Coordinates of C-alpha atoms in Angstrom, one line a residue:
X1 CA 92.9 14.3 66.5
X2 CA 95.1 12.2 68.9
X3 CA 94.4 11.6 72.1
X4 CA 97.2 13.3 73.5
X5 CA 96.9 16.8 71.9
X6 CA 95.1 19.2 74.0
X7 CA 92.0 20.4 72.7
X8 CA 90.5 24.1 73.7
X9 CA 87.7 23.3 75.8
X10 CA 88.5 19.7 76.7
X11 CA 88.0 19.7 80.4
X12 CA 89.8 16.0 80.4
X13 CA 93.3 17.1 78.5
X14 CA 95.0 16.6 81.6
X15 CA 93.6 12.5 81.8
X16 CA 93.7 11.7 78.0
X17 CA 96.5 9.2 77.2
X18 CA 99.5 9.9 76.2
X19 CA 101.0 7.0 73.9
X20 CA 103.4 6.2 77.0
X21 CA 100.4 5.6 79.7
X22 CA 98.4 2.6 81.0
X23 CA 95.9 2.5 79.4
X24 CA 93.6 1.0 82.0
X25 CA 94.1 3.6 84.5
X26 CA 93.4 6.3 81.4
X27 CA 89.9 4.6 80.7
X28 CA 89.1 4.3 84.3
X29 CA 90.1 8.0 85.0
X30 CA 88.0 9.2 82.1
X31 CA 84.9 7.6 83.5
X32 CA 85.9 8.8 87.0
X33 CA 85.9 12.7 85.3
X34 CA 82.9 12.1 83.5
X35 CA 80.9 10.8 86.3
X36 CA 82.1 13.9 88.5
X37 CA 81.0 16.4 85.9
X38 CA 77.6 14.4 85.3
X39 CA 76.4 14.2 89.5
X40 CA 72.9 15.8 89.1
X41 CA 73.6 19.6 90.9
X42 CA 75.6 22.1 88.8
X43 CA 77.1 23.0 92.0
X44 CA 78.7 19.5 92.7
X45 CA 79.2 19.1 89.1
X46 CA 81.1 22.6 89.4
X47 CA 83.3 21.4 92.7
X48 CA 83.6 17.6 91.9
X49 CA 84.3 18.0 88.7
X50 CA 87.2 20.9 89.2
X51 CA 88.5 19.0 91.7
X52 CA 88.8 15.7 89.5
X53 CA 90.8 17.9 86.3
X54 CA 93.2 19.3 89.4
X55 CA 94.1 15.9 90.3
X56 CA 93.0 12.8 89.2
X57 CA 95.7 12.7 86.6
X58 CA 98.3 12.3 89.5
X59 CA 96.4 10.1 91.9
X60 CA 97.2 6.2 91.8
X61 CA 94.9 3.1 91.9
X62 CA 94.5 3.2 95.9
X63 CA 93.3 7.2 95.6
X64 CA 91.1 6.8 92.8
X65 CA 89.4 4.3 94.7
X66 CA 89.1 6.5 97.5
X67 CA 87.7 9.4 94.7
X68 CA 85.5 6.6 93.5
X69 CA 84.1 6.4 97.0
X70 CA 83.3 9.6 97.1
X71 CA 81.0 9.6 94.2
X72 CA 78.8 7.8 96.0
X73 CA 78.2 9.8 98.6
X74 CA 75.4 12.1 98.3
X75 CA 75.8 15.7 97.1
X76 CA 73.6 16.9 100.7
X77 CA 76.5 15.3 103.1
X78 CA 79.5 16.6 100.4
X79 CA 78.4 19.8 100.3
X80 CA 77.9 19.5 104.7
X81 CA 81.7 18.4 104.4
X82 CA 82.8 20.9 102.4
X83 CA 81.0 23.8 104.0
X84 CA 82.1 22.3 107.6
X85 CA 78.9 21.6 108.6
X86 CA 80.0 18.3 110.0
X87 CA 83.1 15.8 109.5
X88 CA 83.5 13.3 106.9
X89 CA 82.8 9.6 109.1
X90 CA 86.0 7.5 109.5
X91 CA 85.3 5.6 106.5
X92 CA 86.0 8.9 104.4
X93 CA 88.7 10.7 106.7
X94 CA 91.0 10.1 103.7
X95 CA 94.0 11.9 101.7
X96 CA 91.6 12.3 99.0
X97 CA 88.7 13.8 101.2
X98 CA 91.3 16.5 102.6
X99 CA 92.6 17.5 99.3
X100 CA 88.8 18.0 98.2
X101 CA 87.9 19.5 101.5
X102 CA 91.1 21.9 101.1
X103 CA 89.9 22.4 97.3
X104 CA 88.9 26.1 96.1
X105 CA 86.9 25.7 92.8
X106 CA 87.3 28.9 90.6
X107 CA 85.6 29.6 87.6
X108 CA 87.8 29.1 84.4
X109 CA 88.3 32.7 82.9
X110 CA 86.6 33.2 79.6

């Protein structure tokens, strides 16, 4: 199938090359949605995840390394982020933090 068809239950549709893309930026998104599905919790694989089929395809270089970041950081202090338990530190008080911070996951109907 080419990569550019849309499959049923292919969560990374949205970050699949088309024949018009870079392909470097496809490659590095598809490891970036991988690794956010794959974090160790269902729950941050759930949020992270959702989060990275919303909008990785749209982000540029500079925001995926700010996503890329992110992964690093430990699910504990995401999910106190998320939950406003405390504030991201200055190094993370970024456009990408906000739009995950401001991000609703819902469950894909069945």
């Amino acid at each position: 199938m080419p990569a550019d068809v849309p499959t049923q239950d292919g969560y990374i549709r949205e970050t699949m090359p088309a024949p018009h893309t870079d392909g470097s930026l496809d490659i590095r998104r598809k490891r970036l949605l991988f690794r956010s599905w794959h974090r160790g919790t269902r729950e941050a694989d759930l949020i992270l995840g959702s989060f990275a089929e919303a909008y990785l395809a749209a982000f540029d270089d500079p925001q995926l390394d700010r996503f890329e970041a992110l992964l690093e950081v430990p699910d504990a202090e995401l999910f106190d982020w998320i939950n406003r338990r405390t504030v991201p530190p200055p190094e993370h008080d970024t456009d990408v933090t906000h739009l995950l911070l401001a991000f609703r996951y819902r469950p894909r109907p069945t």
